[in-house]
Amino acid sequence: MTATDPALTALANGWGALSLLHGRIESHIERALQSRHDLSVREYSLLDVLSRQHDGVGGHLQMKQVADAVVLSQSATTRLVTRLEDRGLLSRYLCPTDRRGIYTQVSEAGLRLLEAARPTNDAALREALDEAALNPDLTSLVRAVEAVDAPPSQR
């Protein structure tokens, strides 16, 4: 394959379209969350991921798992956790069975903020997808996003 190989060009074009769609969606959601709830997309994502933890087997996430879920490095995730902890939205505590483990949980204030922000996030996502669907280069990607976890009758 050469640099001008049509298959490579198609892959590059597909990646460019996916990157464009992601950027547009993230920017749209970021503006909505910042203006209405003083939250970034990353902060919202972290609160959302951590709010889904439970006390059952495998219910608590290690920092690496959290970092993977919010698509950040472990060090960036730790800094993000610290910022939200400083705002009273999260707290950390030692694992009761392994004193080396540290868990992070969403505080009551964090849960209230997350619940208030969820409709904003969902509406901004829908708006961003609807806007992107008007671009012929992004229409198929929007349909693919909408089809993820959709019931078979809606695919």
PDB file of C-alpha atoms in Angstrom:
ATOM      1  CA  MET A   1       0.000   0.000   0.000  1.00  0.00           C
ATOM      2  CA  THR A   2       1.155   3.491  -0.763  1.00  0.00           C
ATOM      3  CA  ALA A   3       0.229   6.730   0.938  1.00  0.00           C
ATOM      4  CA  THR A   4      -2.171   7.474  -1.910  1.00  0.00           C
ATOM      5  CA  ASP A   5      -3.790   4.040  -1.820  1.00  0.00           C
ATOM      6  CA  PRO A   6      -7.590   4.467  -2.064  1.00  0.00           C
ATOM      7  CA  ALA A   7      -8.136   2.124   0.898  1.00  0.00           C
ATOM      8  CA  LEU A   8      -5.907   4.280   3.107  1.00  0.00           C
ATOM      9  CA  THR A   9      -7.582   7.427   1.847  1.00  0.00           C
ATOM     10  CA  ALA A  10     -11.008   5.965   2.672  1.00  0.00           C
ATOM     11  CA  LEU A  11      -9.829   5.036   6.159  1.00  0.00           C
ATOM     12  CA  ALA A  12      -8.417   8.516   6.686  1.00  0.00           C
ATOM     13  CA  ASN A  13     -11.661  10.084   5.466  1.00  0.00           C
ATOM     14  CA  GLY A  14     -13.702   7.854   7.759  1.00  0.00           C
ATOM     15  CA  TRP A  15     -11.493   8.680  10.717  1.00  0.00           C
ATOM     16  CA  GLY A  16     -11.736  12.384   9.873  1.00  0.00           C
ATOM     17  CA  ALA A  17     -15.533  12.207   9.770  1.00  0.00           C
ATOM     18  CA  LEU A  18     -15.667  10.323  13.076  1.00  0.00           C
ATOM     19  CA  SER A  19     -13.316  12.817  14.678  1.00  0.00           C
ATOM     20  CA  LEU A  20     -15.406  15.705  13.357  1.00  0.00           C
ATOM     21  CA  LEU A  21     -18.618  14.172  14.707  1.00  0.00           C
ATOM     22  CA  HIS A  22     -17.058  13.538  18.105  1.00  0.00           C
ATOM     23  CA  GLY A  23     -15.685  17.075  18.310  1.00  0.00           C
ATOM     24  CA  ARG A  24     -18.998  18.650  17.381  1.00  0.00           C
ATOM     25  CA  ILE A  25     -20.951  16.567  19.868  1.00  0.00           C
ATOM     26  CA  GLU A  26     -18.486  17.145  22.681  1.00  0.00           C
ATOM     27  CA  SER A  27     -18.355  20.903  22.053  1.00  0.00           C
ATOM     28  CA  HIS A  28     -22.133  21.191  21.970  1.00  0.00           C
ATOM     29  CA  ILE A  29     -22.573  19.225  25.194  1.00  0.00           C
ATOM     30  CA  GLU A  30     -19.687  21.085  26.857  1.00  0.00           C
ATOM     31  CA  ARG A  31     -21.287  24.471  26.202  1.00  0.00           C
ATOM     32  CA  ALA A  32     -24.661  23.311  27.518  1.00  0.00           C
ATOM     33  CA  LEU A  33     -23.268  21.687  30.669  1.00  0.00           C
ATOM     34  CA  GLN A  34     -20.928  24.592  31.432  1.00  0.00           C
ATOM     35  CA  SER A  35     -23.556  27.276  30.981  1.00  0.00           C
ATOM     36  CA  ARG A  36     -26.316  25.533  32.941  1.00  0.00           C
ATOM     37  CA  HIS A  37     -24.503  23.442  35.542  1.00  0.00           C
ATOM     38  CA  ASP A  38     -20.877  24.617  35.728  1.00  0.00           C
ATOM     39  CA  LEU A  39     -19.772  21.125  34.654  1.00  0.00           C
ATOM     40  CA  SER A  40     -17.420  19.999  31.909  1.00  0.00           C
ATOM     41  CA  VAL A  41     -18.150  16.954  29.773  1.00  0.00           C
ATOM     42  CA  ARG A  42     -15.368  15.075  31.585  1.00  0.00           C
ATOM     43  CA  GLU A  43     -16.763  16.017  35.004  1.00  0.00           C
ATOM     44  CA  TYR A  44     -20.252  14.919  33.982  1.00  0.00           C
ATOM     45  CA  SER A  45     -18.873  11.642  32.591  1.00  0.00           C
ATOM     46  CA  LEU A  46     -16.935  10.953  35.775  1.00  0.00           C
ATOM     47  CA  LEU A  47     -19.964  11.625  37.992  1.00  0.00           C
ATOM     48  CA  ASP A  48     -22.077   9.418  35.734  1.00  0.00           C
ATOM     49  CA  VAL A  49     -19.596   6.516  35.758  1.00  0.00           C
ATOM     50  CA  LEU A  50     -19.083   6.680  39.510  1.00  0.00           C
ATOM     51  CA  SER A  51     -22.809   6.978  40.206  1.00  0.00           C
ATOM     52  CA  ARG A  52     -23.281   3.537  38.642  1.00  0.00           C
ATOM     53  CA  GLN A  53     -21.064   1.789  41.205  1.00  0.00           C
ATOM     54  CA  HIS A  54     -22.659  -0.552  43.721  1.00  0.00           C
ATOM     55  CA  ASP A  55     -21.654  -2.578  46.774  1.00  0.00           C
ATOM     56  CA  GLY A  56     -22.009  -5.950  45.052  1.00  0.00           C
ATOM     57  CA  VAL A  57     -19.223  -8.034  43.537  1.00  0.00           C
ATOM     58  CA  GLY A  58     -17.331  -5.935  41.010  1.00  0.00           C
ATOM     59  CA  GLY A  59     -19.419  -2.930  41.941  1.00  0.00           C
ATOM     60  CA  HIS A  60     -16.540  -0.588  42.694  1.00  0.00           C
ATOM     61  CA  LEU A  61     -14.201   0.592  40.008  1.00  0.00           C
ATOM     62  CA  GLN A  62     -10.466   0.875  40.360  1.00  0.00           C
ATOM     63  CA  MET A  63      -8.963   4.158  39.214  1.00  0.00           C
ATOM     64  CA  LYS A  64      -7.690   2.533  35.993  1.00  0.00           C
ATOM     65  CA  GLN A  65     -11.206   1.345  35.183  1.00  0.00           C
ATOM     66  CA  VAL A  66     -12.570   4.817  35.860  1.00  0.00           C
ATOM     67  CA  ALA A  67      -9.840   6.349  33.673  1.00  0.00           C
ATOM     68  CA  ASP A  68     -10.709   3.966  30.839  1.00  0.00           C
ATOM     69  CA  ALA A  69     -14.418   4.744  31.199  1.00  0.00           C
ATOM     70  CA  VAL A  70     -13.907   8.513  30.953  1.00  0.00           C
ATOM     71  CA  VAL A  71     -11.106   8.197  28.371  1.00  0.00           C
ATOM     72  CA  LEU A  72      -8.401   9.936  30.391  1.00  0.00           C
ATOM     73  CA  SER A  73      -5.004   8.920  31.718  1.00  0.00           C
ATOM     74  CA  GLN A  74      -4.896   7.727  35.313  1.00  0.00           C
ATOM     75  CA  SER A  75      -3.118  10.900  36.402  1.00  0.00           C
ATOM     76  CA  ALA A  76      -5.657  13.134  34.644  1.00  0.00           C
ATOM     77  CA  THR A  77      -8.477  11.121  36.200  1.00  0.00           C
ATOM     78  CA  THR A  78      -6.931  11.526  39.659  1.00  0.00           C
ATOM     79  CA  ARG A  79      -6.711  15.306  39.133  1.00  0.00           C
ATOM     80  CA  LEU A  80     -10.329  15.365  37.972  1.00  0.00           C
ATOM     81  CA  VAL A  81     -11.429  13.352  41.024  1.00  0.00           C
ATOM     82  CA  THR A  82      -9.541  15.781  43.265  1.00  0.00           C
ATOM     83  CA  ARG A  83     -11.229  18.808  41.663  1.00  0.00           C
ATOM     84  CA  LEU A  84     -14.679  17.295  42.101  1.00  0.00           C
ATOM     85  CA  GLU A  85     -13.828  16.220  45.639  1.00  0.00           C
ATOM     86  CA  ASP A  86     -12.769  19.806  46.408  1.00  0.00           C
ATOM     87  CA  ARG A  87     -16.194  20.938  45.163  1.00  0.00           C
ATOM     88  CA  GLY A  88     -17.906  18.454  47.491  1.00  0.00           C
ATOM     89  CA  LEU A  89     -19.242  16.337  44.613  1.00  0.00           C
ATOM     90  CA  LEU A  90     -17.169  13.225  45.382  1.00  0.00           C
ATOM     91  CA  SER A  91     -15.489  11.613  48.341  1.00  0.00           C
ATOM     92  CA  ARG A  92     -12.827   8.939  48.692  1.00  0.00           C
ATOM     93  CA  TYR A  93     -12.626   6.187  51.270  1.00  0.00           C
ATOM     94  CA  LEU A  94     -10.488   3.135  51.985  1.00  0.00           C
ATOM     95  CA  CYS A  95     -11.699  -0.240  50.817  1.00  0.00           C
ATOM     96  CA  PRO A  96     -13.006  -2.054  53.909  1.00  0.00           C
ATOM     97  CA  THR A  97     -11.426  -5.393  52.877  1.00  0.00           C
ATOM     98  CA  ASP A  98      -8.154  -4.125  51.372  1.00  0.00           C
ATOM     99  CA  ARG A  99      -6.719  -1.046  53.048  1.00  0.00           C
ATOM    100  CA  ARG A 100      -4.550  -0.404  49.971  1.00  0.00           C
ATOM    101  CA  GLY A 101      -7.606   0.216  47.812  1.00  0.00           C
ATOM    102  CA  ILE A 102      -9.224   3.608  47.640  1.00  0.00           C
ATOM    103  CA  TYR A 103     -12.756   3.979  46.337  1.00  0.00           C
ATOM    104  CA  THR A 104     -14.420   7.110  45.077  1.00  0.00           C
ATOM    105  CA  GLN A 105     -18.123   7.728  45.508  1.00  0.00           C
ATOM    106  CA  VAL A 106     -20.461  10.463  44.394  1.00  0.00           C
ATOM    107  CA  SER A 107     -21.745  12.603  47.276  1.00  0.00           C
ATOM    108  CA  GLU A 108     -25.387  13.579  47.701  1.00  0.00           C
ATOM    109  CA  ALA A 109     -24.546  16.984  46.208  1.00  0.00           C
ATOM    110  CA  GLY A 110     -22.878  15.240  43.270  1.00  0.00           C
ATOM    111  CA  LEU A 111     -25.908  13.019  42.707  1.00  0.00           C
ATOM    112  CA  ARG A 112     -28.239  16.033  42.782  1.00  0.00           C
ATOM    113  CA  LEU A 113     -26.047  17.893  40.280  1.00  0.00           C
ATOM    114  CA  LEU A 114     -25.815  14.829  38.043  1.00  0.00           C
ATOM    115  CA  GLU A 115     -29.587  14.376  38.044  1.00  0.00           C
ATOM    116  CA  ALA A 116     -30.088  18.057  37.247  1.00  0.00           C
ATOM    117  CA  ALA A 117     -27.493  17.903  34.458  1.00  0.00           C
ATOM    118  CA  ARG A 118     -28.650  14.631  32.868  1.00  0.00           C
ATOM    119  CA  PRO A 119     -31.557  16.179  30.900  1.00  0.00           C
ATOM    120  CA  THR A 120     -29.216  18.938  29.687  1.00  0.00           C
ATOM    121  CA  ASN A 121     -26.659  16.356  28.560  1.00  0.00           C
ATOM    122  CA  ASP A 122     -29.283  14.233  26.827  1.00  0.00           C
ATOM    123  CA  ALA A 123     -30.908  17.198  25.070  1.00  0.00           C
ATOM    124  CA  ALA A 124     -27.546  18.595  23.948  1.00  0.00           C
ATOM    125  CA  LEU A 125     -26.550  15.179  22.603  1.00  0.00           C
ATOM    126  CA  ARG A 126     -29.808  14.905  20.664  1.00  0.00           C
ATOM    127  CA  GLU A 127     -29.388  18.448  19.282  1.00  0.00           C
ATOM    128  CA  ALA A 128     -25.793  17.772  18.236  1.00  0.00           C
ATOM    129  CA  LEU A 129     -26.740  14.527  16.501  1.00  0.00           C
ATOM    130  CA  ASP A 130     -29.700  16.146  14.721  1.00  0.00           C
ATOM    131  CA  GLU A 131     -27.467  18.954  13.498  1.00  0.00           C
ATOM    132  CA  ALA A 132     -24.740  16.543  12.393  1.00  0.00           C
ATOM    133  CA  ALA A 133     -27.266  14.389  10.518  1.00  0.00           C
ATOM    134  CA  LEU A 134     -27.830  17.326   8.162  1.00  0.00           C
ATOM    135  CA  ASN A 135     -24.222  16.953   6.951  1.00  0.00           C
ATOM    136  CA  PRO A 136     -24.148  14.198   4.284  1.00  0.00           C
ATOM    137  CA  ASP A 137     -20.606  13.242   5.346  1.00  0.00           C
ATOM    138  CA  LEU A 138     -21.808  12.515   8.894  1.00  0.00           C
ATOM    139  CA  THR A 139     -25.284  11.039   8.334  1.00  0.00           C
ATOM    140  CA  SER A 140     -24.162   7.397   8.337  1.00  0.00           C
ATOM    141  CA  LEU A 141     -22.128   7.925  11.514  1.00  0.00           C
ATOM    142  CA  VAL A 142     -25.092   9.545  13.255  1.00  0.00           C
ATOM    143  CA  ARG A 143     -27.213   6.541  12.301  1.00  0.00           C
ATOM    144  CA  ALA A 144     -24.541   4.211  13.667  1.00  0.00           C
ATOM    145  CA  VAL A 145     -24.474   6.085  16.992  1.00  0.00           C
ATOM    146  CA  GLU A 146     -28.255   5.992  17.197  1.00  0.00           C
ATOM    147  CA  ALA A 147     -28.286   2.238  16.468  1.00  0.00           C
ATOM    148  CA  VAL A 148     -25.999   1.321  19.373  1.00  0.00           C
ATOM    149  CA  ASP A 149     -28.138  -0.459  21.970  1.00  0.00           C
ATOM    150  CA  ALA A 150     -31.316   0.498  20.119  1.00  0.00           C
ATOM    151  CA  PRO A 151     -34.071  -2.111  20.088  1.00  0.00           C
ATOM    152  CA  PRO A 152     -33.947  -4.163  16.831  1.00  0.00           C
ATOM    153  CA  SER A 153     -37.198  -2.571  15.646  1.00  0.00           C
ATOM    154  CA  GLN A 154     -35.527   0.870  15.700  1.00  0.00           C
ATOM    155  CA  ARG A 155     -32.298  -0.022  13.866  1.00  0.00           C
TER     156      ARG A 155
END
